[in-house]
């Protein structure tokens, strides 16, 4: 039988638009989490809310990897924009992830995960490529699909896609001082969130292909002007659904091509 794709987000709100699209649903409880097994437009999926933060995300990723034998994992949700041109409503597709609060110096270089020899964990390039194609198409359609005036109410015009470094840590970054410190120390970081790099470490251990897709909900500073929860429910979760469904239903290159 076809192996499922694991789809995970930290909060229920982030999965709000995707959950009702599941068919043949079976729900099981594991480690205090509700796991939804089913199909999304024909593709077998296993969907779960991890809870917020690196430990919650790592626990969930481990559980799914060990018990449900997924073929790949997609972590999705919202994030704070760090790079100057990463705006609310934009989509950031991680190519690499780093734990910005990991610091075992002077024993190991700052950010390096001790005894792994690395600070940056790469996502699966083929998976990210598929999502990039789906994201570009969905963002083109976004003003139509979500309503231009609805987007304008959140200060969003034409959302864009960015690809590169996403950083994670157990802190909600909500002051200008903290986001400028992160920008200074990690100048190529596009966005900050609280789970992705932890999941990347777990997936590296399991040899499980990972992609991380984030919709920017705020600018990780004290001038964040959007209603975080409303934005997540009404914009981010809908955009995520459009992109995930487009990626899953994309024609796959044939093995002989
Ligand atoms: N205000 C929210 C708190 C959510 S914590 C509430 O009351 O429920 C933030 C979640 O969104 C995390 O899962 C994290 O991955 C992501 N996130 C969005 N913006 C962030 C930011 N500026 N800093 C860190 N994480 C952020």
Coordinates of C-alpha atoms and ligand atoms in Angstrom, one line a residue:
X1 CA 0.0 0.0 0.0
X2 CA 1.1 3.6 -0.8
X3 CA 3.0 5.1 2.2
X4 CA 1.3 8.2 3.7
X5 CA 2.7 11.7 3.5
X6 CA 2.9 13.1 7.1
X7 CA 1.5 16.7 7.4
X8 CA 2.1 18.4 10.7
X9 CA 1.5 21.9 12.1
X10 CA 2.0 23.3 15.6
X11 CA -1.5 24.7 16.1
X12 CA -5.0 23.5 15.2
X13 CA -5.7 26.8 13.5
X14 CA -3.0 26.2 11.0
X15 CA -4.6 22.9 10.0
X16 CA -8.1 24.3 10.1
X17 CA -8.6 24.5 6.3
X18 CA -7.0 21.2 5.5
X19 CA -8.7 18.9 8.0
X20 CA -12.2 19.0 6.5
X21 CA -10.8 18.0 3.2
X22 CA -9.7 14.6 4.5
X23 CA -11.7 11.6 3.3
X24 CA -11.7 8.0 4.6
X25 CA -10.7 9.4 8.0
X26 CA -9.7 7.3 10.9
X27 CA -8.6 9.0 14.1
X28 CA -6.2 7.5 16.7
X29 CA -4.8 9.0 19.9
X30 CA -1.0 8.7 20.6
X31 CA 1.1 10.5 23.2
X32 CA -1.8 13.0 23.9
X33 CA -2.1 13.8 20.2
X34 CA -4.9 13.2 17.8
X35 CA -3.6 11.6 14.7
X36 CA -5.8 11.8 11.6
X37 CA -5.3 9.1 9.0
X38 CA -7.0 9.5 5.7
X39 CA -6.8 10.6 2.1
X40 CA -6.3 14.1 0.6
X41 CA -7.3 14.2 -3.0
X42 CA -6.4 10.5 -3.3
X43 CA -3.0 10.7 -1.5
X44 CA -2.7 8.8 1.8
X45 CA -1.9 11.2 4.5
X46 CA -1.3 11.2 8.3
X47 CA -2.0 14.5 9.8
X48 CA -1.3 15.8 13.3
X49 CA -1.0 18.9 15.4
X50 CA 2.2 18.9 17.3
X51 CA 1.8 21.6 19.8
X52 CA 4.1 24.6 19.9
X53 CA 7.9 24.5 20.4
X54 CA 10.9 22.3 19.5
X55 CA 10.2 19.5 22.0
X56 CA 6.5 19.1 21.1
X57 CA 7.4 19.2 17.4
X58 CA 10.3 16.6 17.8
X59 CA 8.0 14.3 19.8
X60 CA 5.4 14.4 17.1
X61 CA 7.8 13.9 14.2
X62 CA 9.4 11.0 16.0
X63 CA 6.0 9.4 16.7
X64 CA 4.8 9.8 13.1
X65 CA 8.2 8.6 11.7
X66 CA 8.3 5.5 13.9
X67 CA 4.7 4.4 14.0
X68 CA 3.2 5.4 10.6
X69 CA 6.0 4.8 8.1
X70 CA 5.4 8.0 6.1
X71 CA 7.2 8.5 2.8
X72 CA 7.9 12.1 3.6
X73 CA 7.0 14.8 6.1
X74 CA 5.7 18.4 5.6
X75 CA 5.7 20.8 8.5
X76 CA 3.6 23.8 7.9
X77 CA 2.2 26.8 9.7
X78 CA 3.0 30.5 10.3
X79 CA 6.3 32.2 11.0
X80 CA 7.7 35.7 11.7
X81 CA 9.4 37.5 8.8
X82 CA 13.1 38.4 9.4
X83 CA 14.7 39.4 6.1
X84 CA 13.6 42.9 5.2
X85 CA 11.5 41.9 2.1
X86 CA 9.7 39.0 3.8
X87 CA 6.3 40.4 4.5
X88 CA 3.0 39.3 6.1
X89 CA 1.2 37.0 3.7
X90 CA 4.4 35.9 1.9
X91 CA 5.3 32.2 1.8
X92 CA 8.7 31.0 3.0
X93 CA 9.9 27.6 1.8
X94 CA 12.8 26.4 3.9
X95 CA 15.9 25.0 2.1
X96 CA 17.8 24.8 5.4
X97 CA 16.9 25.0 9.1
X98 CA 18.9 26.0 12.1
X99 CA 18.1 26.2 15.9
X100 CA 18.9 29.8 16.8
X101 CA 18.8 29.1 20.5
X102 CA 21.3 26.1 20.3
X103 CA 24.6 27.2 21.9
X104 CA 27.0 24.7 23.5
X105 CA 30.0 27.1 23.0
X106 CA 32.8 26.9 23.8
X107 CA 32.6 23.1 23.6
X108 CA 31.0 23.3 20.1
X109 CA 30.6 26.2 17.7
X110 CA 27.5 28.4 18.4
X111 CA 24.4 26.8 16.7
X112 CA 26.0 23.5 16.1
X113 CA 23.9 20.6 17.4
X114 CA 26.5 18.8 19.6
X115 CA 28.0 15.7 18.1
X116 CA 26.3 16.0 14.8
X117 CA 28.9 18.3 13.3
X118 CA 26.3 20.6 11.9
X119 CA 24.2 23.6 12.6
X120 CA 22.2 23.7 9.4
X121 CA 19.9 20.8 8.3
X122 CA 18.8 20.7 4.7
X123 CA 15.3 19.8 3.6
X124 CA 14.7 17.4 0.7
X125 CA 15.4 19.3 -2.5
X126 CA 13.0 17.4 -4.7
X127 CA 10.1 17.9 -2.2
X128 CA 10.9 21.6 -1.9
X129 CA 11.0 21.9 -5.7
X130 CA 7.5 20.4 -5.9
X131 CA 6.3 22.8 -3.3
X132 CA 7.9 25.8 -4.9
X133 CA 6.0 25.1 -8.2
X134 CA 2.8 24.7 -6.3
X135 CA 3.4 27.8 -4.2
X136 CA 4.2 30.0 -7.2
X137 CA 0.9 28.9 -8.9
X138 CA -1.1 29.4 -5.7
X139 CA 0.3 32.8 -4.9
X140 CA -0.5 33.9 -8.4
X141 CA -4.1 32.9 -7.7
X142 CA -4.2 34.1 -4.1
X143 CA -5.9 37.5 -4.6
X144 CA -8.6 35.7 -6.5
X145 CA -8.9 32.6 -4.3
X146 CA -8.8 34.5 -1.0
X147 CA -10.3 37.8 -2.1
X148 CA -8.2 40.8 -2.8
X149 CA -10.1 43.0 -0.3
X150 CA -9.9 40.3 2.3
X151 CA -6.1 40.2 1.9
X152 CA -5.9 44.0 1.8
X153 CA -7.6 44.1 5.2
X154 CA -4.5 42.3 6.5
X155 CA -2.2 44.7 4.6
X156 CA -1.4 42.1 2.0
X157 CA -1.1 43.0 -1.7
X158 CA 0.7 40.5 -3.8
X159 CA 2.2 37.8 -1.6
X160 CA 5.6 36.4 -2.7
X161 CA 7.6 33.3 -2.2
X162 CA 11.1 33.2 -0.6
X163 CA 13.3 30.2 -0.3
X164 CA 16.3 29.7 2.0
X165 CA 17.2 29.6 5.7
X166 CA 14.4 29.3 8.4
X167 CA 15.5 29.5 12.0
X168 CA 13.7 27.9 15.0
X169 CA 13.9 28.4 18.8
X170 CA 11.8 28.1 21.9
X171 CA 10.9 31.8 21.8
X172 CA 8.1 33.8 20.2
X173 CA 10.1 36.7 18.7
X174 CA 8.0 39.8 19.3
X175 CA 10.4 42.7 19.9
X176 CA 12.4 44.7 17.3
X177 CA 15.5 44.3 19.5
X178 CA 15.3 40.5 19.4
X179 CA 14.6 40.3 15.7
X180 CA 17.5 42.7 14.8
X181 CA 19.8 40.6 17.0
X182 CA 18.8 37.5 15.0
X183 CA 19.2 39.4 11.7
X184 CA 22.7 40.5 12.8
X185 CA 23.8 37.1 13.9
X186 CA 22.2 35.1 11.1
X187 CA 22.0 37.6 8.2
X188 CA 20.6 35.0 5.7
X189 CA 17.7 34.0 7.9
X190 CA 14.4 34.6 6.1
X191 CA 12.0 33.7 8.9
X192 CA 11.8 32.6 12.5
X193 CA 9.4 30.0 14.0
X194 CA 9.5 27.5 16.9
X195 CA 9.5 24.0 15.4
X196 CA 11.0 23.5 11.9
X197 CA 14.7 22.9 12.8
X198 CA 13.8 20.4 15.5
X199 CA 11.8 18.4 13.0
X200 CA 14.7 18.6 10.5
X201 CA 17.0 17.0 13.1
X202 CA 14.5 14.2 13.7
X203 CA 14.0 13.6 10.0
X204 CA 17.8 13.6 9.4
X205 CA 18.0 10.8 12.0
X206 CA 15.2 8.8 10.4
X207 CA 16.4 9.5 6.8
X208 CA 12.9 10.9 6.2
X209 CA 12.5 13.5 3.4
X210 CA 11.2 16.8 4.9
X211 CA 9.8 20.0 3.6
X212 CA 8.9 23.1 5.7
X213 CA 6.4 25.6 4.4
X214 CA 5.5 28.7 6.4
X215 CA 3.1 31.6 5.8
X216 CA 4.4 34.9 7.3
X217 CA 2.0 36.0 10.0
X218 CA 4.1 38.8 11.6
X219 CA 7.4 40.7 11.3
X220 CA 8.7 39.2 14.6
X221 CA 8.8 42.7 16.1
X222 CA 6.7 45.0 18.3
X223 CA 5.1 46.6 15.2
X224 CA 3.3 43.4 14.2
X225 CA 0.0 44.8 13.2
X226 CA -2.0 41.8 12.2
X227 CA -4.4 39.8 14.3
X228 CA -2.3 36.7 14.7
X229 CA -5.0 34.2 15.3
X230 CA -7.5 35.6 12.8
X231 CA -4.7 35.8 10.2
X232 CA -3.7 32.2 10.8
X233 CA -7.3 31.0 10.6
X234 CA -8.5 33.1 7.6
X235 CA -5.4 33.5 5.5
X236 CA -2.5 31.2 6.4
X237 CA -4.5 28.0 6.8
X238 CA -6.3 28.6 3.5
X239 CA -3.1 29.4 1.6
X240 CA -1.5 26.3 3.1
X241 CA -4.4 24.1 2.0
X242 CA -4.2 25.5 -1.6
X243 CA -0.5 24.9 -1.8
X244 CA -0.5 21.4 -0.2
X245 CA -3.4 20.2 -2.4
X246 CA -1.7 21.6 -5.5
X247 CA 1.6 19.9 -4.5
X248 CA -0.1 16.6 -3.8
X249 CA -2.0 16.6 -7.1
X250 CA 0.8 17.9 -9.3
X251 CA 1.6 15.4 -12.0
X252 CA 4.8 13.6 -11.0
X253 CA 7.6 13.2 -13.5
X254 CA 7.4 9.7 -14.8
X255 CA 10.4 7.5 -13.9
X256 CA 11.3 7.0 -17.5
X257 CA 11.2 10.8 -18.3
Ligands
LIG1 N1 0.0 34.2 20.1 C1 -0.1 32.8 19.8 C2 1.2 32.2 20.2 C3 1.7 31.2 19.2 S1 3.3 30.9 19.3 C4 -1.2 32.2 20.7 O1 -1.7 32.9 21.5 O2 -1.5 31.0 20.5 C5 3.8 31.1 17.7 C6 3.6 30.0 16.7 O3 3.7 30.5 15.4 C7 4.7 28.9 16.8 O4 4.2 27.7 16.5 C8 5.7 29.4 15.8 O5 6.3 28.4 15.0 C9 5.0 30.4 14.9 N2 5.5 31.8 14.9 C10 4.8 32.8 14.2 N3 5.4 34.0 14.4 C11 6.5 33.7 15.2 C12 7.5 34.6 15.7 N4 7.5 35.9 15.5 N5 8.4 34.0 16.5 C13 8.4 32.7 16.8 N6 7.5 31.9 16.3 C14 6.5 32.4 15.5

